[in-house]
Amino acid sequence: MRNRYDITAGFVPLLDSALLAVAKEKGFAETQQLGLTLVRERSWATIRDRLAVGHFEVAHILAPMPIACNLGLMAPAPRMIVPMALGLGGNAVTVSSALWRDMADHGAADPLDARLSGAALKSVISRRAGDRLRFGIVHPYSGHNYELRYWLSGSGIDPDREIEIVTLPPQDMGDALKAGAIEGYCVGEPWNTFGVLERGAQIATVKAAIWKSSPEKVLGVNGRWGDSHPEALSALLRALYNASLWCADTANHEELAVLLSGPAYIDRPVELLRPSVTGALRTGRHATQTVEDFFVPHAKAATFPWKSHALWFYTQMVRWGHVDHTAMHQTVAGNTYRPDIYRRALKSLGVAMPAASSKVEGALQVETPVGSSGTLTLGPDGFFDGKIFDPDRVDEYIAAQKQA
């Protein structure tokens, strides 16, 4: 007879909290003899603080934040481990209707073409007089910040001199845009769709166009709790993995949208959830585009905690002056993500898993079958500028970024 465990998890109301919500509501946690309590929070700083003081054992958390905690960049901060990603993609860059009109006048046409949208924004900024454009992100140590900066700099825009980047809670972005406090933002769903449908905004590009098959939120675990409760953590990973399978089934998409729209989760009309759940994204008030990889909950090893993902976020922390590059820092960052725990927990399910723990990001241009313990397809995983990140050549990558 299995032991029974109780776990409290924090989350911010976003599409990519879906695996936790489904694990609880569809019985996958209960099947693992797991009492899963979910606590909704408004900000990522609160998630971090409540992990630090032991209110939560685990949390839905920004992918770079556990790395920042372990590098000593935040306080209070627990030692963190990341044994699972909570999907791929899910973000977009949304701009005001006025800025999009200017960008369209300078060549922007397709939000899925990150290169074209970036070039148009560069042209707008080059001809602009007065204050810098202001863009919102949800936290400095977020995928939003690093992807937005990567897209801007890759488009020839200095994100420190030519753009002002400010921090806001996800749910406030659309209102800030309408009030004229910001001209654009990078955030998860449903707040891009909210901006389009309720605030007249336009999606300028999506995460899947900036860096394909990239992680957004992960399962952050208080390291002290994880080390002392390995069986409970393994049970949670199995429940979340089975939840990812359920979320990926198109037959469940309408039920998933309804579930997430409920008062216990995002608490917004289901019309704001359907686009991102189905991939039929509302990019403008009268425009819809199918983005099949907008949010990937299961395919392409979407829940695998790649060390190369952790190390790419680390290179961006170095690039933007958040931490010095040292061998020790690189080791701390890479070791924050724990594919060994993932493999051990899911072994009993007999699932297909990558043989390696890192991969060259940007090397796969098409979906590519790989194999170790079963059938698995990865990629494409490219960056919009065609560059490649090799986790075995971090020094060279960081040096090249300084010269860019």
One Martini backbone bead per residue (centre of mass of N, CA, C, O) as a GRO file, in nm:
protein
  404
    1MET     BB    1   0.095   0.037   0.023
    2ARG     BB    2   0.067   0.357  -0.019
    3ASN     BB    3   0.156   0.653   0.057
    4ARG     BB    4   0.049   0.961   0.186
    5TYR     BB    5   0.027   1.299   0.049
    6ASP     BB    6   0.103   1.652   0.111
    7ILE     BB    7   0.060   1.940  -0.111
    8THR     BB    8   0.169   2.280  -0.160
    9ALA     BB    9   0.076   2.504  -0.431
   10GLY     BB   10   0.178   2.763  -0.622
   11PHE     BB   11   0.003   3.018  -0.829
   12VAL     BB   12  -0.048   3.179  -1.136
   13PRO     BB   13  -0.299   3.304  -1.343
   14LEU     BB   14  -0.236   3.078  -1.603
   15LEU     BB   15  -0.212   2.866  -1.856
   16ASP     BB   16   0.070   2.726  -1.735
   17SER     BB   17  -0.109   2.598  -1.480
   18ALA     BB   18  -0.261   2.345  -1.593
   19LEU     BB   19  -0.124   2.092  -1.468
   20LEU     BB   20  -0.211   2.147  -1.179
   21ALA     BB   21  -0.517   2.168  -1.221
   22VAL     BB   22  -0.553   1.884  -1.352
   23ALA     BB   23  -0.430   1.708  -1.133
   24LYS     BB   24  -0.660   1.781  -0.938
   25GLU     BB   25  -0.944   1.778  -1.105
   26LYS     BB   26  -0.879   1.479  -1.262
   27GLY     BB   27  -0.718   1.280  -1.040
   28PHE     BB   28  -0.400   1.241  -1.061
   29ALA     BB   29  -0.320   1.290  -0.768
   30GLU     BB   30  -0.500   1.081  -0.627
   31THR     BB   31  -0.377   0.832  -0.772
   32GLN     BB   32  -0.096   0.912  -0.604
   33GLN     BB   33  -0.173   0.983  -0.309
   34LEU     BB   34  -0.248   1.306  -0.346
   35GLY     BB   35  -0.268   1.607  -0.165
   36LEU     BB   36  -0.366   1.892  -0.356
   37THR     BB   37  -0.285   2.230  -0.289
   38LEU     BB   38  -0.404   2.535  -0.425
   39VAL     BB   39  -0.244   2.868  -0.455
   40ARG     BB   40  -0.329   3.183  -0.532
   41GLU     BB   41  -0.134   3.439  -0.696
   42ARG     BB   42  -0.025   3.761  -0.814
   43SER     BB   43   0.291   3.714  -0.767
   44TRP     BB   44   0.623   3.613  -0.794
   45ALA     BB   45   0.731   3.718  -0.525
   46THR     BB   46   0.531   3.559  -0.350
   47ILE     BB   47   0.609   3.281  -0.435
   48ARG     BB   48   0.899   3.299  -0.336
   49ASP     BB   49   0.840   3.369  -0.037
   50ARG     BB   50   0.661   3.111   0.029
   51LEU     BB   51   0.888   2.913  -0.028
   52ALA     BB   52   1.095   3.023   0.182
   53VAL     BB   53   0.880   2.985   0.444
   54GLY     BB   54   0.696   2.709   0.382
   55HIS     BB   55   0.406   2.733   0.246
   56PHE     BB   56   0.553   2.598   0.008
   57GLU     BB   57   0.686   2.326  -0.171
   58VAL     BB   58   0.563   2.427  -0.445
   59ALA     BB   59   0.578   2.581  -0.792
   60HIS     BB   60   0.469   2.796  -1.017
   61ILE     BB   61   0.744   2.913  -1.225
   62LEU     BB   62   0.983   3.087  -1.340
   63ALA     BB   63   1.244   2.954  -1.505
   64PRO     BB   64   1.480   3.159  -1.386
   65MET     BB   65   1.427   3.193  -1.074
   66PRO     BB   66   1.579   2.950  -0.941
   67ILE     BB   67   1.854   3.045  -1.042
   68ALA     BB   68   1.858   3.316  -0.895
   69CYS     BB   69   1.839   3.198  -0.615
   70ASN     BB   70   2.108   3.019  -0.633
   71LEU     BB   71   2.283   3.294  -0.702
   72GLY     BB   72   2.185   3.529  -0.498
   73LEU     BB   73   1.967   3.751  -0.639
   74MET     BB   74   1.764   3.678  -0.400
   75ALA     BB   75   1.536   3.809  -0.136
   76PRO     BB   76   1.406   3.566  -0.032
   77ALA     BB   77   1.570   3.232  -0.071
   78PRO     BB   78   1.565   2.926  -0.169
   79ARG     BB   79   1.665   2.631  -0.240
   80MET     BB   80   1.649   2.511  -0.575
   81ILE     BB   81   1.446   2.291  -0.780
   82VAL     BB   82   1.409   2.140  -1.125
   83PRO     BB   83   1.214   1.850  -1.230
   84MET     BB   84   1.010   2.035  -1.417
   85ALA     BB   85   0.824   2.121  -1.681
   86LEU     BB   86   0.513   2.317  -1.790
   87GLY     BB   87   0.611   2.357  -2.079
   88LEU     BB   88   0.574   2.523  -2.399
   89GLY     BB   89   0.544   2.832  -2.415
   90GLY     BB   90   0.274   3.113  -2.402
   91ASN     BB   91   0.385   3.370  -2.529
   92ALA     BB   92   0.378   3.736  -2.589
   93VAL     BB   93   0.382   4.030  -2.796
   94THR     BB   94   0.221   4.334  -2.708
   95VAL     BB   95   0.054   4.609  -2.870
   96SER     BB   96  -0.055   4.886  -2.957
   97SER     BB   97  -0.238   5.012  -3.207
   98ALA     BB   98  -0.051   5.252  -3.271
   99LEU     BB   99   0.214   5.093  -3.294
  100TRP     BB  100   0.120   4.893  -3.512
  101ARG     BB  101   0.072   5.101  -3.731
  102ASP     BB  102   0.365   5.188  -3.746
  103MET     BB  103   0.479   4.906  -3.808
  104ALA     BB  104   0.313   4.860  -4.068
  105ASP     BB  105   0.445   5.109  -4.217
  106HIS     BB  106   0.735   4.927  -4.165
  107GLY     BB  107   0.639   4.601  -4.245
  108ALA     BB  108   0.440   4.485  -4.063
  109ALA     BB  109   0.225   4.165  -4.076
  110ASP     BB  110   0.349   3.905  -3.919
  111PRO     BB  111   0.362   3.779  -3.599
  112LEU     BB  112   0.539   3.515  -3.685
  113ASP     BB  113   0.753   3.737  -3.783
  114ALA     BB  114   1.002   3.842  -3.590
  115ARG     BB  115   1.190   3.985  -3.786
  116LEU     BB  116   0.985   4.186  -3.912
  117SER     BB  117   0.880   4.314  -3.652
  118GLY     BB  118   1.155   4.411  -3.549
  119ALA     BB  119   1.227   4.595  -3.788
  120ALA     BB  120   0.982   4.781  -3.755
  121LEU     BB  121   1.049   4.878  -3.469
  122LYS     BB  122   1.320   5.001  -3.542
  123SER     BB  123   1.208   5.215  -3.736
  124VAL     BB  124   1.030   5.361  -3.535
  125ILE     BB  125   1.254   5.439  -3.332
  126SER     BB  126   1.440   5.597  -3.534
  127ARG     BB  127   1.182   5.816  -3.585
  128ARG     BB  128   1.156   5.893  -3.296
  129ALA     BB  129   1.022   6.127  -3.071
  130GLY     BB  130   1.109   6.143  -2.749
  131ASP     BB  131   1.013   5.912  -2.567
  132ARG     BB  132   1.042   5.611  -2.477
  133LEU     BB  133   0.948   5.314  -2.506
  134ARG     BB  134   0.717   5.107  -2.310
  135PHE     BB  135   0.771   4.791  -2.146
  136GLY     BB  136   0.627   4.498  -2.016
  137ILE     BB  137   0.697   4.293  -1.735
  138VAL     BB  138   0.692   4.051  -1.463
  139HIS     BB  139   1.017   4.003  -1.441
  140PRO     BB  140   1.351   4.003  -1.448
  141TYR     BB  141   1.340   3.671  -1.387
  142SER     BB  142   1.235   3.613  -1.699
  143GLY     BB  143   1.146   3.506  -2.002
  144HIS     BB  144   1.031   3.772  -2.098
  145ASN     BB  145   1.282   3.945  -2.065
  146TYR     BB  146   1.485   3.769  -2.235
  147GLU     BB  147   1.317   3.754  -2.498
  148LEU     BB  148   1.274   4.048  -2.548
  149ARG     BB  149   1.575   4.122  -2.557
  150TYR     BB  150   1.653   3.929  -2.784
  151TRP     BB  151   1.467   4.051  -2.997
  152LEU     BB  152   1.563   4.339  -2.990
  153SER     BB  153   1.870   4.296  -3.036
  154GLY     BB  154   1.823   4.121  -3.301
  155SER     BB  155   1.684   4.406  -3.425
  156GLY     BB  156   1.876   4.659  -3.323
  157ILE     BB  157   1.784   4.696  -3.017
  158ASP     BB  158   1.835   4.871  -2.725
  159PRO     BB  159   1.695   4.777  -2.416
  160ASP     BB  160   1.838   5.021  -2.241
  161ARG     BB  161   1.821   5.286  -2.446
  162GLU     BB  162   1.543   5.245  -2.645
  163ILE     BB  163   1.405   5.109  -2.392
  164GLU     BB  164   1.153   5.071  -2.147
  165ILE     BB  165   1.157   4.851  -1.866
  166VAL     BB  166   0.879   4.716  -1.684
  167THR     BB  167   0.703   4.613  -1.387
  168LEU     BB  168   0.419   4.380  -1.392
  169PRO     BB  169   0.143   4.234  -1.356
  170PRO     BB  170  -0.018   4.043  -1.576
  171GLN     BB  171  -0.324   4.160  -1.521
  172ASP     BB  172  -0.218   4.479  -1.584
  173MET     BB  173  -0.133   4.522  -1.882
  174GLY     BB  174  -0.387   4.609  -2.038
  175ASP     BB  175  -0.448   4.861  -1.865
  176ALA     BB  176  -0.176   5.003  -1.912
  177LEU     BB  177  -0.215   5.030  -2.214
  178LYS     BB  178  -0.479   5.196  -2.213
  179ALA     BB  179  -0.346   5.430  -2.025
  180GLY     BB  180  -0.038   5.476  -2.145
  181ALA     BB  181   0.202   5.346  -1.967
  182ILE     BB  182   0.225   5.156  -2.217
  183GLU     BB  183   0.310   5.000  -2.551
  184GLY     BB  184   0.402   4.717  -2.423
  185TYR     BB  185   0.414   4.344  -2.389
  186CYS     BB  186   0.529   4.053  -2.194
  187VAL     BB  187   0.315   3.760  -2.178
  188GLY     BB  188   0.091   3.553  -2.070
  189GLU     BB  189  -0.182   3.362  -2.063
  190PRO     BB  190  -0.467   3.574  -2.134
  191TRP     BB  191  -0.326   3.877  -2.175
  192ASN     BB  192  -0.320   3.903  -2.483
  193THR     BB  193  -0.615   3.850  -2.549
  194PHE     BB  194  -0.721   4.073  -2.371
  195GLY     BB  195  -0.586   4.304  -2.523
  196VAL     BB  196  -0.730   4.251  -2.792
  197LEU     BB  197  -1.043   4.225  -2.699
  198GLU     BB  198  -1.042   4.470  -2.457
  199ARG     BB  199  -0.785   4.689  -2.571
  200GLY     BB  200  -0.700   4.695  -2.887
  201ALA     BB  201  -0.470   4.515  -2.951
  202GLN     BB  202  -0.147   4.365  -3.068
  203ILE     BB  203   0.020   4.104  -3.190
  204ALA     BB  204   0.368   4.094  -3.276
  205THR     BB  205   0.461   3.828  -3.115
  206VAL     BB  206   0.600   3.504  -3.034
  207LYS     BB  207   0.775   3.276  -2.866
  208ALA     BB  208   0.772   3.060  -3.102
  209ALA     BB  209   0.933   3.277  -3.289
  210ILE     BB  210   1.192   3.330  -3.112
  211TRP     BB  211   1.177   3.036  -2.942
  212LYS     BB  212   1.158   2.728  -3.000
  213SER     BB  213   1.089   2.506  -2.767
  214SER     BB  214   1.042   2.676  -2.496
  215PRO     BB  215   1.051   2.762  -2.177
  216GLU     BB  216   0.852   2.911  -1.901
  217LYS     BB  217   0.747   2.707  -1.689
  218VAL     BB  218   0.803   2.560  -1.367
  219LEU     BB  219   0.893   2.336  -1.116
  220GLY     BB  220   0.929   2.461  -0.803
  221VAL     BB  221   1.158   2.349  -0.542
  222ASN     BB  222   1.221   2.301  -0.232
  223GLY     BB  223   1.513   2.153  -0.161
  224ARG     BB  224   1.469   2.052   0.127
  225TRP     BB  225   1.206   1.905   0.068
  226GLY     BB  226   1.292   1.728  -0.174
  227ASP     BB  227   1.516   1.567  -0.022
  228SER     BB  228   1.299   1.461   0.217
  229HIS     BB  229   1.059   1.396  -0.035
  230PRO     BB  230   1.088   1.187  -0.287
  231GLU     BB  231   0.810   1.040  -0.308
  232ALA     BB  232   0.627   1.286  -0.330
  233LEU     BB  233   0.762   1.408  -0.580
  234SER     BB  234   0.718   1.169  -0.768
  235ALA     BB  235   0.410   1.173  -0.753
  236LEU     BB  236   0.379   1.455  -0.876
  237LEU     BB  237   0.517   1.401  -1.150
  238ARG     BB  238   0.315   1.187  -1.241
  239ALA     BB  239   0.065   1.366  -1.232
  240LEU     BB  240   0.172   1.584  -1.433
  241TYR     BB  241   0.222   1.400  -1.672
  242ASN     BB  242  -0.075   1.307  -1.702
  243ALA     BB  243  -0.179   1.596  -1.741
  244SER     BB  244  -0.029   1.652  -2.008
  245LEU     BB  245  -0.181   1.444  -2.174
  246TRP     BB  246  -0.461   1.566  -2.137
  247CYS     BB  247  -0.397   1.852  -2.252
  248ALA     BB  248  -0.309   1.741  -2.547
  249ASP     BB  249  -0.597   1.663  -2.593
  250THR     BB  250  -0.828   1.793  -2.804
  251ALA     BB  251  -1.085   1.677  -2.657
  252ASN     BB  252  -1.004   1.872  -2.388
  253HIS     BB  253  -0.998   2.182  -2.453
  254GLU     BB  254  -1.270   2.287  -2.358
  255GLU     BB  255  -1.247   2.190  -2.066
  256LEU     BB  256  -0.988   2.346  -2.005
  257ALA     BB  257  -1.094   2.630  -2.053
  258VAL     BB  258  -1.316   2.616  -1.840
  259LEU     BB  259  -1.147   2.549  -1.596
  260LEU     BB  260  -0.951   2.803  -1.609
  261SER     BB  261  -1.198   3.017  -1.599
  262GLY     BB  262  -1.244   2.973  -1.320
  263PRO     BB  263  -1.246   3.096  -0.989
  264ALA     BB  264  -0.985   2.915  -0.899
  265TYR     BB  265  -0.825   3.056  -1.129
  266ILE     BB  266  -0.857   3.297  -1.364
  267ASP     BB  267  -1.142   3.432  -1.375
  268ARG     BB  268  -1.248   3.423  -1.683
  269PRO     BB  269  -1.356   3.416  -1.976
  270VAL     BB  270  -1.343   3.157  -2.201
  271GLU     BB  271  -1.271   3.337  -2.453
  272LEU     BB  272  -0.968   3.386  -2.340
  273LEU     BB  273  -0.873   3.070  -2.362
  274ARG     BB  274  -0.924   2.926  -2.633
  275PRO     BB  275  -0.697   3.027  -2.823
  276SER     BB  276  -0.447   2.904  -2.661
  277VAL     BB  277  -0.547   2.610  -2.637
  278THR     BB  278  -0.589   2.572  -2.965
  279GLY     BB  279  -0.408   2.801  -3.145
  280ALA     BB  280  -0.634   3.021  -3.217
  281LEU     BB  281  -0.509   3.319  -3.249
  282ARG     BB  282  -0.564   3.647  -3.141
  283THR     BB  283  -0.391   3.914  -3.298
  284GLY     BB  284  -0.658   4.069  -3.363
  285ARG     BB  285  -0.967   4.186  -3.380
  286HIS     BB  286  -0.973   4.051  -3.704
  287ALA     BB  287  -0.750   3.824  -3.619
  288THR     BB  288  -0.645   3.485  -3.707
  289GLN     BB  289  -0.400   3.240  -3.588
  290THR     BB  290  -0.226   2.950  -3.636
  291VAL     BB  291  -0.048   2.811  -3.339
  292GLU     BB  292   0.052   2.505  -3.267
  293ASP     BB  293   0.314   2.605  -3.067
  294PHE     BB  294   0.225   2.800  -2.845
  295PHE     BB  295   0.124   2.549  -2.653
  296VAL     BB  296   0.316   2.280  -2.497
  297PRO     BB  297   0.243   2.017  -2.270
  298HIS     BB  298   0.401   1.740  -2.412
  299ALA     BB  299   0.540   1.751  -2.652
  300LYS     BB  300   0.874   1.751  -2.701
  301ALA     BB  301   0.952   1.721  -2.408
  302ALA     BB  302   0.797   1.953  -2.231
  303THR     BB  303   0.880   1.836  -1.921
  304PHE     BB  304   1.178   1.856  -1.964
  305PRO     BB  305   1.479   1.948  -1.775
  306TRP     BB  306   1.689   2.121  -1.939
  307LYS     BB  307   2.011   2.231  -1.904
  308SER     BB  308   2.020   2.420  -2.155
  309HIS     BB  309   1.803   2.611  -2.053
  310ALA     BB  310   1.944   2.708  -1.799
  311LEU     BB  311   2.203   2.813  -1.950
  312TRP     BB  312   2.066   3.025  -2.122
  313PHE     BB  313   1.961   3.199  -1.896
  314TYR     BB  314   2.240   3.254  -1.782
  315THR     BB  315   2.353   3.410  -2.027
  316GLN     BB  316   2.144   3.644  -1.989
  317MET     BB  317   2.232   3.735  -1.713
  318VAL     BB  318   2.509   3.817  -1.809
  319ARG     BB  319   2.441   4.006  -2.047
  320TRP     BB  320   2.250   4.200  -1.835
  321GLY     BB  321   2.409   4.216  -1.544
  322HIS     BB  322   2.311   4.000  -1.309
  323VAL     BB  323   2.587   3.832  -1.356
  324ASP     BB  324   2.872   3.678  -1.324
  325HIS     BB  325   3.109   3.497  -1.500
  326THR     BB  326   3.147   3.168  -1.373
  327ALA     BB  327   3.202   2.848  -1.302
  328MET     BB  328   3.018   2.837  -1.056
  329HIS     BB  329   2.765   2.967  -1.173
  330GLN     BB  330   2.726   2.764  -1.401
  331THR     BB  331   2.687   2.520  -1.218
  332VAL     BB  332   2.445   2.619  -1.060
  333ALA     BB  333   2.254   2.656  -1.297
  334GLY     BB  334   2.264   2.368  -1.421
  335ASN     BB  335   2.183   2.222  -1.135
  336THR     BB  336   1.886   2.319  -1.102
  337TYR     BB  337   1.831   2.122  -1.314
  338ARG     BB  338   1.659   1.776  -1.277
  339PRO     BB  339   1.660   1.499  -1.472
  340ASP     BB  340   1.707   1.274  -1.261
  341ILE     BB  341   1.434   1.302  -1.116
  342TYR     BB  342   1.252   1.262  -1.358
  343ARG     BB  343   1.345   0.979  -1.435
  344ARG     BB  344   1.289   0.837  -1.165
  345ALA     BB  345   0.981   0.904  -1.142
  346LEU     BB  346   0.900   0.789  -1.456
  347LYS     BB  347   0.993   0.493  -1.490
  348SER     BB  348   0.720   0.342  -1.414
  349LEU     BB  349   0.570   0.452  -1.689
  350GLY     BB  350   0.745   0.413  -1.958
  351VAL     BB  351   0.861   0.665  -2.084
  352ALA     BB  352   0.978   0.881  -2.307
  353MET     BB  353   1.330   0.971  -2.316
  354PRO     BB  354   1.596   1.139  -2.311
  355ALA     BB  355   1.937   1.063  -2.312
  356ALA     BB  356   1.989   1.352  -2.265
  357SER     BB  357   2.031   1.676  -2.078
  358SER     BB  358   2.134   1.811  -2.342
  359LYS     BB  359   2.121   2.068  -2.605
  360VAL     BB  360   2.129   2.216  -2.910
  361GLU     BB  361   2.014   2.525  -2.955
  362GLY     BB  362   1.898   2.535  -3.296
  363ALA     BB  363   1.959   2.255  -3.454
  364LEU     BB  364   1.651   2.210  -3.503
  365GLN     BB  365   1.449   2.258  -3.797
  366VAL     BB  366   1.291   1.992  -3.736
  367GLU     BB  367   1.125   1.731  -3.677
  368THR     BB  368   1.290   1.483  -3.455
  369PRO     BB  369   1.376   1.174  -3.412
  370VAL     BB  370   1.428   1.012  -3.104
  371GLY     BB  371   1.621   0.773  -2.891
  372SER     BB  372   1.574   0.539  -2.608
  373SER     BB  373   1.289   0.456  -2.436
  374GLY     BB  374   1.147   0.569  -2.707
  375THR     BB  375   0.919   0.759  -2.860
  376LEU     BB  376   1.061   1.070  -2.994
  377THR     BB  377   1.007   1.426  -3.052
  378LEU     BB  378   1.197   1.700  -3.170
  379GLY     BB  379   1.121   1.995  -3.253
  380PRO     BB  380   1.178   2.279  -3.330
  381ASP     BB  381   1.460   2.511  -3.174
  382GLY     BB  382   1.479   2.796  -3.289
  383PHE     BB  383   1.599   3.100  -3.355
  384PHE     BB  384   1.515   3.388  -3.527
  385ASP     BB  385   1.842   3.446  -3.601
  386GLY     BB  386   1.991   3.146  -3.630
  387LYS     BB  387   2.114   3.082  -3.374
  388ILE     BB  388   2.340   2.905  -3.146
  389PHE     BB  389   2.330   2.688  -2.849
  390ASP     BB  390   2.611   2.558  -2.676
  391PRO     BB  391   2.656   2.413  -2.363
  392ASP     BB  392   2.978   2.352  -2.428
  393ARG     BB  393   3.000   2.693  -2.520
  394VAL     BB  394   2.962   2.937  -2.317
  395ASP     BB  395   3.198   3.131  -2.344
  396GLU     BB  396   3.156   3.196  -2.646
  397TYR     BB  397   2.865   3.302  -2.625
  398ILE     BB  398   2.919   3.535  -2.432
  399ALA     BB  399   3.132   3.676  -2.607
  400ALA     BB  400   2.946   3.723  -2.854
  401GLN     BB  401   2.738   3.904  -2.708
  402LYS     BB  402   2.934   4.141  -2.646
  403GLN     BB  403   2.980   4.200  -2.966
  404ALA     BB  404   2.670   4.260  -3.058
   0.00000   0.00000   0.00000
